[in-house]
């Protein structure tokens, strides 16, 4: 039955009666009622009341090619008609994951040529954790199983993903994390840099926290370091350019694998196919999902470096891990069509040389001077706006996060979907945004900040 047969109130009542949402206070949601998004086109989404919203988050960091792409719907339809599903167990495969694996190996950083599929970034990080520990066991070093991560990192919502991540509220609810995972400082200069410390110096100091953790545990016990090239859900925290090369040097020095979580940064977000290429590092694994299919199908791909893959093949033995939908033929068909669009329309290069620099300029010139803004920062088409009570002292409003939520609510009311994370407003728009759309978004951000400032004064 079509949803058009239901009123907004009816849909909200059914939603409240039966639907549990992710990362939600359900008491609060059911008092207010859900916003029902019914359709979308290009850079816009529309709710059940017909309100048009410029989508500043690309869905959930994922709809890189925008909405309403017939090519992706048609790719799914053709594959569903031919072969809607078969598994990758029993020494079987299907054509689309085979061809997609080759395509991903061609665009991945040099030295990465194997792919393991799942359905979400969380699953991919579970796979990465298990694969890295399995690798060291095959190398005769099962005690080399400690993973170093970062505070406030986000690596998914499964038990392993939550454990790898560094978000305290998630750890508290989990009530018992996967063992042998430790967390070090994040490269967040706005709050953690010392007085007079340059970005370069801060980047080296943040990287040294990784070295210190390796030395504390003993290099013979540390399997890997995992990090997002740019921390996404934690507030678009962009490391200084000195950070990642130094982290890689440290990992190589002590024989520690380097795992990159590119669930958000992969497939053009940073102005390269992968954040690894933007920051000039060569990881051993890259976790990807989200923009892999631009959100049109659930799919994740763990890209595995040759060093790990070679040991798996040469030493043999079953890797006791996998999913029913690993390499789902329809999702992989959509992904192949999605990569075609990204390449044909030059979206990666557009972000690198046109919209990414313009986005940074617009944030600096239009947003940074606002009284509520302590800092703006961006990389490619990822941006953050720090909301503060006092620009000079960086004092925040109380309670923590309340001011950003106020800004967010005004932004949505004025036609821009943004996200509030702590005291930070974040943006991660579709890669199809143009300069005109960036200008439109900035107009709406300024209006939201002005309205929020008036509210907060009272």
CSV table of C-alpha atoms in Angstrom, one decimal:
chain,number,residue,atom,x,y,z
A,1,UNK,CA,0.0,0.0,0.0
A,2,UNK,CA,1.3,3.5,-0.9
A,3,UNK,CA,2.3,5.8,1.9
A,4,UNK,CA,0.2,8.5,0.2
A,5,UNK,CA,-2.8,6.8,1.7
A,6,UNK,CA,-1.7,7.9,5.1
A,7,UNK,CA,-1.6,11.4,6.7
A,8,UNK,CA,1.6,12.7,8.4
A,9,UNK,CA,0.0,12.2,11.8
A,10,UNK,CA,-0.9,8.5,11.0
A,11,UNK,CA,2.7,7.8,9.7
A,12,UNK,CA,4.1,9.4,12.9
A,13,UNK,CA,1.8,7.3,15.1
A,14,UNK,CA,2.8,4.1,13.3
A,15,UNK,CA,6.4,5.1,13.5
A,16,UNK,CA,6.1,5.7,17.2
A,17,UNK,CA,4.3,2.4,17.8
A,18,UNK,CA,6.7,0.1,15.9
A,19,UNK,CA,9.9,1.7,14.7
A,20,UNK,CA,13.0,2.0,16.9
A,21,UNK,CA,15.5,4.5,15.4
A,22,UNK,CA,19.3,4.6,15.6
A,23,UNK,CA,21.1,7.0,18.0
A,24,UNK,CA,17.7,8.3,19.3
A,25,UNK,CA,16.1,9.3,22.6
A,26,UNK,CA,12.8,7.6,21.9
A,27,UNK,CA,10.9,9.3,24.6
A,28,UNK,CA,11.9,12.7,23.1
A,29,UNK,CA,11.2,11.5,19.5
A,30,UNK,CA,7.7,10.2,20.3
A,31,UNK,CA,6.8,13.4,22.0
A,32,UNK,CA,7.8,15.5,18.9
A,33,UNK,CA,7.0,13.0,16.1
A,34,UNK,CA,9.4,12.0,13.3
A,35,UNK,CA,10.1,14.1,10.2
A,36,UNK,CA,9.0,11.9,7.3
A,37,UNK,CA,11.2,12.3,4.2
A,38,UNK,CA,9.2,11.0,1.2
A,39,UNK,CA,11.2,11.8,-1.9
A,40,UNK,CA,14.4,13.4,-3.2
A,41,UNK,CA,16.0,14.8,-6.3
A,42,UNK,CA,19.5,16.0,-7.1
A,43,UNK,CA,20.7,17.9,-4.0
A,44,UNK,CA,17.3,18.2,-2.4
A,45,UNK,CA,15.1,16.1,-0.1
A,46,UNK,CA,11.4,16.6,0.6
A,47,UNK,CA,9.2,15.8,3.5
A,48,UNK,CA,5.6,14.6,3.7
A,49,UNK,CA,4.4,18.2,3.9
A,50,UNK,CA,6.2,19.2,0.7
A,51,UNK,CA,9.0,21.1,2.4
A,52,UNK,CA,12.2,21.3,0.3
A,53,UNK,CA,15.5,20.9,2.2
A,54,UNK,CA,18.9,21.3,0.7
A,55,UNK,CA,20.7,18.2,1.9
A,56,UNK,CA,23.9,19.3,3.6
A,57,UNK,CA,24.8,15.8,4.8
A,58,UNK,CA,24.4,13.7,1.6
A,59,UNK,CA,21.9,11.5,3.5
A,60,UNK,CA,24.3,10.2,6.1
A,61,UNK,CA,27.6,11.1,4.5
A,62,UNK,CA,26.8,8.9,1.5
A,63,UNK,CA,24.7,10.2,-1.4
A,64,UNK,CA,27.8,11.5,-3.3
A,65,UNK,CA,26.1,11.5,-6.8
A,66,UNK,CA,22.9,13.0,-5.5
A,67,UNK,CA,19.3,11.7,-5.6
A,68,UNK,CA,17.2,10.5,-8.5
A,69,UNK,CA,19.8,8.8,-10.5
A,70,UNK,CA,18.1,6.6,-13.1
A,71,UNK,CA,21.3,4.8,-14.0
A,72,UNK,CA,21.6,3.3,-10.5
A,73,UNK,CA,17.9,2.3,-10.3
A,74,UNK,CA,18.2,0.7,-13.8
A,75,UNK,CA,21.4,-1.1,-12.8
A,76,UNK,CA,19.6,-2.6,-9.8
A,77,UNK,CA,16.6,-3.6,-11.8
A,78,UNK,CA,18.6,-5.3,-14.5
A,79,UNK,CA,20.6,-7.3,-11.9
A,80,UNK,CA,17.5,-8.2,-10.0
A,81,UNK,CA,15.9,-9.6,-13.2
A,82,UNK,CA,19.0,-11.6,-14.1
A,83,UNK,CA,20.2,-12.8,-10.6
A,84,UNK,CA,18.8,-11.1,-7.6
A,85,UNK,CA,21.0,-13.0,-5.1
A,86,UNK,CA,23.5,-15.7,-4.7
A,87,UNK,CA,26.1,-16.1,-1.9
A,88,UNK,CA,29.9,-16.0,-2.0
A,89,UNK,CA,30.2,-19.2,0.2
A,90,UNK,CA,30.7,-22.8,-1.1
A,91,UNK,CA,33.6,-21.6,-3.4
A,92,UNK,CA,31.0,-19.6,-5.5
A,93,UNK,CA,31.0,-16.1,-6.8
A,94,UNK,CA,28.8,-14.0,-9.1
A,95,UNK,CA,29.9,-11.7,-11.9
A,96,UNK,CA,29.3,-8.2,-10.4
A,97,UNK,CA,31.5,-8.6,-7.2
A,98,UNK,CA,34.2,-10.1,-9.4
A,99,UNK,CA,34.2,-7.1,-11.8
A,100,UNK,CA,33.8,-4.6,-8.9
A,101,UNK,CA,36.8,-6.0,-7.1
A,102,UNK,CA,38.9,-5.4,-10.1
A,103,UNK,CA,37.5,-1.9,-10.5
A,104,UNK,CA,38.2,-1.0,-6.8
A,105,UNK,CA,41.7,-2.4,-7.0
A,106,UNK,CA,42.3,0.0,-10.0
A,107,UNK,CA,41.3,3.1,-8.1
A,108,UNK,CA,42.7,2.1,-4.7
A,109,UNK,CA,46.1,3.3,-3.5
A,110,UNK,CA,49.0,1.3,-4.9
A,111,UNK,CA,49.6,-2.0,-3.0
A,112,UNK,CA,46.0,-2.7,-2.3
A,113,UNK,CA,44.4,-5.3,-4.5
A,114,UNK,CA,41.9,-7.4,-2.6
A,115,UNK,CA,38.4,-6.8,-1.4
A,116,UNK,CA,36.1,-8.3,1.3
A,117,UNK,CA,32.5,-7.3,1.1
A,118,UNK,CA,29.8,-6.7,3.7
A,119,UNK,CA,26.7,-4.5,4.0
A,120,UNK,CA,27.9,-1.6,6.3
A,121,UNK,CA,30.9,0.2,7.6
A,122,UNK,CA,30.4,-1.4,11.0
A,123,UNK,CA,30.6,-4.8,9.4
A,124,UNK,CA,33.7,-3.8,7.4
A,125,UNK,CA,35.5,-2.7,10.6
A,126,UNK,CA,34.5,-5.9,12.3
A,127,UNK,CA,36.1,-7.7,9.4
A,128,UNK,CA,39.2,-5.5,9.6
A,129,UNK,CA,39.7,-6.2,13.3
A,130,UNK,CA,39.3,-10.0,12.8
A,131,UNK,CA,41.5,-10.0,9.7
A,132,UNK,CA,44.4,-8.1,11.2
A,133,UNK,CA,44.4,-10.4,14.3
A,134,UNK,CA,44.1,-13.5,12.0
A,135,UNK,CA,47.1,-12.2,9.9
A,136,UNK,CA,49.4,-11.9,12.9
A,137,UNK,CA,48.3,-15.4,14.1
A,138,UNK,CA,49.2,-16.8,10.7
A,139,UNK,CA,52.6,-15.1,11.1
A,140,UNK,CA,53.1,-17.0,14.3
A,141,UNK,CA,52.4,-13.9,16.5
A,142,UNK,CA,49.0,-14.4,18.1
A,143,UNK,CA,50.0,-12.3,21.0
A,144,UNK,CA,50.3,-9.3,18.6
A,145,UNK,CA,46.6,-8.4,19.0
A,146,UNK,CA,46.4,-5.0,20.5
A,147,UNK,CA,44.7,-2.2,18.4
A,148,UNK,CA,45.4,1.4,19.0
A,149,UNK,CA,42.6,3.8,18.2
A,150,UNK,CA,41.7,7.4,19.2
A,151,UNK,CA,39.4,9.1,21.6
A,152,UNK,CA,36.1,10.2,20.1
A,153,UNK,CA,36.7,8.1,17.0
A,154,UNK,CA,33.7,6.5,15.3
A,155,UNK,CA,34.2,3.1,13.8
A,156,UNK,CA,30.6,1.8,13.8
A,157,UNK,CA,27.9,0.5,16.1
A,158,UNK,CA,28.5,-3.2,16.3
A,159,UNK,CA,30.3,-4.6,19.4
A,160,UNK,CA,33.6,-4.5,17.6
A,161,UNK,CA,32.9,-1.2,15.9
A,162,UNK,CA,31.9,0.4,19.2
A,163,UNK,CA,35.0,-1.0,20.9
A,164,UNK,CA,37.3,0.3,18.2
A,165,UNK,CA,35.6,3.7,18.4
A,166,UNK,CA,36.4,6.1,21.2
A,167,UNK,CA,33.0,7.5,22.1
A,168,UNK,CA,32.6,7.2,25.9
A,169,UNK,CA,28.7,7.2,25.9
A,170,UNK,CA,28.7,4.2,23.5
A,171,UNK,CA,31.3,2.3,25.6
A,172,UNK,CA,29.2,2.9,28.7
A,173,UNK,CA,26.1,1.5,27.1
A,174,UNK,CA,28.0,-1.5,25.7
A,175,UNK,CA,29.0,-2.5,29.2
A,176,UNK,CA,32.0,-4.5,28.1
A,177,UNK,CA,34.2,-3.8,25.1
A,178,UNK,CA,36.3,-6.2,22.9
A,179,UNK,CA,39.6,-6.5,24.8
A,180,UNK,CA,43.0,-5.2,23.8
A,181,UNK,CA,41.8,-1.9,22.2
A,182,UNK,CA,43.3,1.3,23.6
A,183,UNK,CA,42.6,4.9,22.7
A,184,UNK,CA,44.9,7.9,22.4
A,185,UNK,CA,44.5,11.6,21.8
A,186,UNK,CA,42.8,12.8,18.7
A,187,UNK,CA,44.4,15.4,16.3
A,188,UNK,CA,42.0,18.2,17.3
A,189,UNK,CA,44.0,21.3,17.3
A,190,UNK,CA,41.1,23.7,18.1
A,191,UNK,CA,40.8,22.3,21.6
A,192,UNK,CA,44.0,20.4,22.2
A,193,UNK,CA,46.9,22.5,20.8
A,194,UNK,CA,49.1,24.2,23.3
A,195,UNK,CA,49.5,28.0,23.4
A,196,UNK,CA,51.9,29.0,20.7
A,197,UNK,CA,52.1,25.5,19.2
A,198,UNK,CA,52.0,25.5,15.4
A,199,UNK,CA,49.8,23.1,13.4
A,200,UNK,CA,52.9,21.2,12.3
A,201,UNK,CA,54.1,20.8,15.9
A,202,UNK,CA,50.7,19.8,17.1
A,203,UNK,CA,50.4,17.1,14.4
A,204,UNK,CA,53.7,15.6,15.4
A,205,UNK,CA,52.7,15.6,19.1
A,206,UNK,CA,49.4,13.9,18.3
A,207,UNK,CA,51.2,11.3,16.3
A,208,UNK,CA,53.6,10.7,19.1
A,209,UNK,CA,50.7,9.6,21.3
A,210,UNK,CA,50.5,6.6,18.9
A,211,UNK,CA,54.2,5.9,19.4
A,212,UNK,CA,53.8,6.2,23.2
A,213,UNK,CA,51.0,3.7,23.2
A,214,UNK,CA,53.0,1.2,21.2
A,215,UNK,CA,56.0,1.6,23.5
A,216,UNK,CA,53.8,1.2,26.6
A,217,UNK,CA,52.3,-2.1,25.4
A,218,UNK,CA,55.4,-3.3,23.6
A,219,UNK,CA,55.6,-3.4,19.8
A,220,UNK,CA,55.5,-7.2,19.9
A,221,UNK,CA,52.0,-6.9,21.3
A,222,UNK,CA,50.5,-4.2,19.0
A,223,UNK,CA,48.8,-5.4,15.8
A,224,UNK,CA,47.6,-2.2,14.3
A,225,UNK,CA,46.6,1.5,14.5
A,226,UNK,CA,43.2,2.4,13.2
A,227,UNK,CA,42.0,5.9,12.3
A,228,UNK,CA,39.7,8.0,10.1
A,229,UNK,CA,41.8,10.2,7.7
A,230,UNK,CA,39.4,13.0,8.9
A,231,UNK,CA,37.3,12.2,11.9
A,232,UNK,CA,33.7,12.4,10.7
A,233,UNK,CA,31.0,11.7,13.3
A,234,UNK,CA,33.3,13.0,16.0
A,235,UNK,CA,33.0,16.5,14.4
A,236,UNK,CA,35.0,16.7,11.2
A,237,UNK,CA,38.3,16.9,13.0
A,238,UNK,CA,41.0,17.5,10.3
A,239,UNK,CA,44.6,16.6,11.3
A,240,UNK,CA,47.5,18.8,10.4
A,241,UNK,CA,49.4,17.7,7.3
A,242,UNK,CA,52.3,16.6,9.5
A,243,UNK,CA,50.1,14.0,11.3
A,244,UNK,CA,49.5,11.1,8.9
A,245,UNK,CA,53.0,10.8,7.4
A,246,UNK,CA,54.4,10.7,11.0
A,247,UNK,CA,51.8,8.1,12.1
A,248,UNK,CA,52.7,5.9,9.1
A,249,UNK,CA,56.5,6.3,9.9
A,250,UNK,CA,55.8,5.2,13.4
A,251,UNK,CA,53.8,2.2,12.4
A,252,UNK,CA,56.5,1.0,9.9
A,253,UNK,CA,59.2,1.6,12.5
A,254,UNK,CA,57.6,-0.7,15.0
A,255,UNK,CA,56.0,-3.3,12.6
A,256,UNK,CA,52.5,-2.2,13.3
A,257,UNK,CA,49.8,-2.4,10.6
A,258,UNK,CA,48.0,0.8,9.5
A,259,UNK,CA,44.2,0.6,9.2
A,260,UNK,CA,42.3,3.5,7.6
A,261,UNK,CA,38.6,3.9,8.2
A,262,UNK,CA,37.4,5.6,5.0
A,263,UNK,CA,33.7,4.8,5.4
A,264,UNK,CA,33.1,8.6,5.1
A,265,UNK,CA,36.2,9.9,3.3
A,266,UNK,CA,36.2,7.3,0.5
A,267,UNK,CA,35.1,7.8,-3.1
A,268,UNK,CA,35.8,11.5,-3.7
A,269,UNK,CA,34.9,13.3,-0.5
A,270,UNK,CA,38.4,14.6,0.0
A,271,UNK,CA,39.2,15.5,-3.6
A,272,UNK,CA,40.9,12.1,-4.2
A,273,UNK,CA,39.3,8.7,-4.5
A,274,UNK,CA,40.5,8.0,-1.0
A,275,UNK,CA,41.7,10.1,1.9
A,276,UNK,CA,44.9,8.0,2.0
A,277,UNK,CA,45.8,9.6,-1.3
A,278,UNK,CA,45.0,13.1,0.0
A,279,UNK,CA,47.3,12.7,3.0
A,280,UNK,CA,50.0,10.7,1.2
A,281,UNK,CA,49.9,7.5,3.2
A,282,UNK,CA,49.9,3.8,2.2
A,283,UNK,CA,47.7,1.8,4.6
A,284,UNK,CA,47.4,-2.0,5.0
A,285,UNK,CA,43.6,-1.9,5.0
A,286,UNK,CA,41.0,0.6,4.0
A,287,UNK,CA,37.4,0.3,5.3
A,288,UNK,CA,34.8,1.7,2.9
A,289,UNK,CA,31.0,1.9,2.6
A,290,UNK,CA,28.5,4.8,2.4
A,291,UNK,CA,29.5,6.5,-0.9
A,292,UNK,CA,30.6,3.2,-2.3
A,293,UNK,CA,27.0,3.0,-3.8
A,294,UNK,CA,26.0,6.6,-3.0
A,295,UNK,CA,23.7,5.0,-0.5
A,296,UNK,CA,21.5,3.5,-3.2
A,297,UNK,CA,22.2,0.0,-1.8
A,298,UNK,CA,23.8,-1.2,1.4
A,299,UNK,CA,27.3,-2.3,0.6
A,300,UNK,CA,30.8,-2.1,2.3
A,301,UNK,CA,34.2,-3.1,0.9
A,302,UNK,CA,37.2,-3.7,3.0
A,303,UNK,CA,40.2,-3.1,0.8
A,304,UNK,CA,43.1,-5.3,1.8
A,305,UNK,CA,46.7,-4.6,1.1
A,306,UNK,CA,49.0,-7.1,-0.7
A,307,UNK,CA,51.0,-7.8,2.5
A,308,UNK,CA,48.1,-9.3,4.3
A,309,UNK,CA,46.5,-10.9,1.2
A,310,UNK,CA,49.8,-12.7,0.4
A,311,UNK,CA,50.0,-14.3,3.8
A,312,UNK,CA,46.3,-15.4,3.6
A,313,UNK,CA,47.0,-17.2,0.3
A,314,UNK,CA,50.4,-18.6,1.0
A,315,UNK,CA,49.7,-19.9,4.5
A,316,UNK,CA,46.2,-21.1,3.8
A,317,UNK,CA,43.7,-22.1,6.5
A,318,UNK,CA,40.1,-21.0,6.7
A,319,UNK,CA,39.2,-17.4,7.7
A,320,UNK,CA,36.1,-18.2,9.8
A,321,UNK,CA,34.3,-15.0,8.9
A,322,UNK,CA,31.7,-13.8,6.4
A,323,UNK,CA,28.1,-12.5,5.8
A,324,UNK,CA,25.1,-13.8,4.0
A,325,UNK,CA,25.2,-10.7,1.8
A,326,UNK,CA,28.9,-10.5,1.2
A,327,UNK,CA,29.3,-9.5,-2.4
A,328,UNK,CA,25.6,-9.1,-3.0
A,329,UNK,CA,25.2,-9.0,-6.8
A,330,UNK,CA,22.6,-6.2,-6.9
A,331,UNK,CA,24.6,-3.9,-4.6
A,332,UNK,CA,27.7,-4.6,-6.6
A,333,UNK,CA,25.9,-3.8,-9.8
A,334,UNK,CA,24.8,-0.5,-8.4
A,335,UNK,CA,28.3,0.3,-7.2
A,336,UNK,CA,29.8,-0.3,-10.7
A,337,UNK,CA,27.2,2.1,-12.1
A,338,UNK,CA,28.0,4.6,-9.3
A,339,UNK,CA,31.7,4.6,-10.0
A,340,UNK,CA,30.9,5.2,-13.7
A,341,UNK,CA,28.9,8.3,-12.8
A,342,UNK,CA,31.7,9.6,-10.5
A,343,UNK,CA,34.3,9.1,-13.3
A,344,UNK,CA,32.1,10.4,-16.2
A,345,UNK,CA,31.1,13.6,-14.4
A,346,UNK,CA,34.6,14.2,-13.0
A,347,UNK,CA,33.3,14.6,-9.4
A,348,UNK,CA,36.6,13.7,-7.7
A,349,UNK,CA,38.5,16.3,-9.7
A,350,UNK,CA,35.7,18.9,-9.3
A,351,UNK,CA,35.9,18.6,-5.5
A,352,UNK,CA,39.7,18.9,-5.6
A,353,UNK,CA,40.1,21.9,-7.9
A,354,UNK,CA,36.7,23.7,-7.9
A,355,UNK,CA,34.0,23.1,-5.3
A,356,UNK,CA,36.3,22.0,-2.5
A,357,UNK,CA,38.4,25.2,-2.6
A,358,UNK,CA,35.3,27.4,-3.1
A,359,UNK,CA,33.6,25.7,-0.1
A,360,UNK,CA,36.6,26.5,2.1
A,361,UNK,CA,36.6,30.1,0.9
A,362,UNK,CA,32.9,30.5,1.4
A,363,UNK,CA,33.1,29.2,5.0
A,364,UNK,CA,36.0,31.5,5.8
A,365,UNK,CA,34.5,34.6,4.2
A,366,UNK,CA,30.8,34.2,5.0
A,367,UNK,CA,30.7,32.1,8.3
A,368,UNK,CA,34.0,32.5,10.2
A,369,UNK,CA,33.3,36.0,11.4
A,370,UNK,CA,30.0,35.4,13.0
A,371,UNK,CA,29.9,36.0,16.7
A,372,UNK,CA,28.8,32.4,17.4
A,373,UNK,CA,31.6,30.9,15.4
A,374,UNK,CA,34.9,30.0,17.0
A,375,UNK,CA,36.4,28.3,14.0
A,376,UNK,CA,35.5,27.0,10.5
A,377,UNK,CA,37.5,24.2,8.9
A,378,UNK,CA,37.1,22.1,5.8
A,379,UNK,CA,38.8,19.6,3.6
A,380,UNK,CA,37.3,18.7,0.2
A,381,UNK,CA,33.5,18.7,0.8
A,382,UNK,CA,33.6,18.1,4.5
A,383,UNK,CA,33.2,21.1,6.8
A,384,UNK,CA,32.8,22.0,10.4
A,385,UNK,CA,31.6,25.1,12.3
A,386,UNK,CA,32.6,25.4,16.0
A,387,UNK,CA,29.8,27.0,18.0
A,388,UNK,CA,31.0,29.1,20.9
A,389,UNK,CA,29.8,31.6,23.5
A,390,UNK,CA,33.0,33.6,23.4
A,391,UNK,CA,35.3,33.6,20.3
A,392,UNK,CA,38.4,34.8,22.2
A,393,UNK,CA,38.3,32.3,25.1
A,394,UNK,CA,36.5,29.4,23.2
A,395,UNK,CA,34.0,29.2,26.0
A,396,UNK,CA,31.0,27.1,25.1
A,397,UNK,CA,27.3,27.4,25.9
A,398,UNK,CA,25.9,25.3,28.7
A,399,UNK,CA,24.8,22.6,28.6
A,400,UNK,CA,27.2,21.1,26.2
A,401,UNK,CA,25.8,20.7,22.7
A,402,UNK,CA,22.7,22.8,23.3
A,403,UNK,CA,23.8,25.7,21.2
A,404,UNK,CA,24.7,23.6,18.2
A,405,UNK,CA,21.2,21.9,18.4
A,406,UNK,CA,19.7,25.4,18.3
A,407,UNK,CA,21.6,26.3,15.2
A,408,UNK,CA,20.7,23.0,13.6
A,409,UNK,CA,17.0,23.4,14.2
A,410,UNK,CA,17.0,26.9,12.7
A,411,UNK,CA,19.0,25.6,9.7
A,412,UNK,CA,16.4,22.8,9.0
A,413,UNK,CA,13.5,25.2,9.5
A,414,UNK,CA,15.1,27.5,6.9
A,415,UNK,CA,15.7,24.8,4.3
A,416,UNK,CA,19.2,23.3,5.1
A,417,UNK,CA,19.7,19.8,6.6
A,418,UNK,CA,22.7,20.0,8.8
A,419,UNK,CA,24.0,17.9,11.7
A,420,UNK,CA,25.0,18.9,15.2
A,421,UNK,CA,27.7,16.9,16.9
A,422,UNK,CA,28.5,18.1,20.3
A,423,UNK,CA,29.3,21.8,20.0
A,424,UNK,CA,30.1,21.5,16.3
A,425,UNK,CA,27.9,21.9,13.2
A,426,UNK,CA,29.0,19.7,10.3
A,427,UNK,CA,28.5,19.5,6.6
A,428,UNK,CA,29.2,16.7,4.1
A,429,UNK,CA,27.1,17.5,1.0
A,430,UNK,CA,26.6,15.5,-2.2
A,431,UNK,CA,29.6,16.0,-4.5
A,432,UNK,CA,27.2,17.4,-7.2
A,433,UNK,CA,27.0,20.7,-5.3
A,434,UNK,CA,28.0,23.7,-7.4
A,435,UNK,CA,29.3,27.1,-6.4
A,436,UNK,CA,25.7,28.5,-6.5
A,437,UNK,CA,24.5,25.8,-4.2
A,438,UNK,CA,27.4,26.4,-1.8
A,439,UNK,CA,26.3,30.1,-1.8
A,440,UNK,CA,22.7,29.1,-1.0
A,441,UNK,CA,23.9,26.9,1.8
A,442,UNK,CA,25.9,29.7,3.3
A,443,UNK,CA,23.0,32.1,3.1
A,444,UNK,CA,20.9,29.6,5.1
A,445,UNK,CA,23.7,29.0,7.6
A,446,UNK,CA,24.1,32.7,8.3
A,447,UNK,CA,20.4,33.0,8.9
A,448,UNK,CA,20.4,30.0,11.2
A,449,UNK,CA,23.3,31.4,13.2
A,450,UNK,CA,21.6,34.8,13.5
A,451,UNK,CA,18.3,33.3,14.7
A,452,UNK,CA,20.2,31.0,17.1
A,453,UNK,CA,22.2,33.9,18.5
A,454,UNK,CA,18.9,35.7,19.3
A,455,UNK,CA,17.5,32.6,21.0
A,456,UNK,CA,20.7,32.1,23.0
A,457,UNK,CA,20.8,35.7,24.2
A,458,UNK,CA,17.4,35.1,25.9
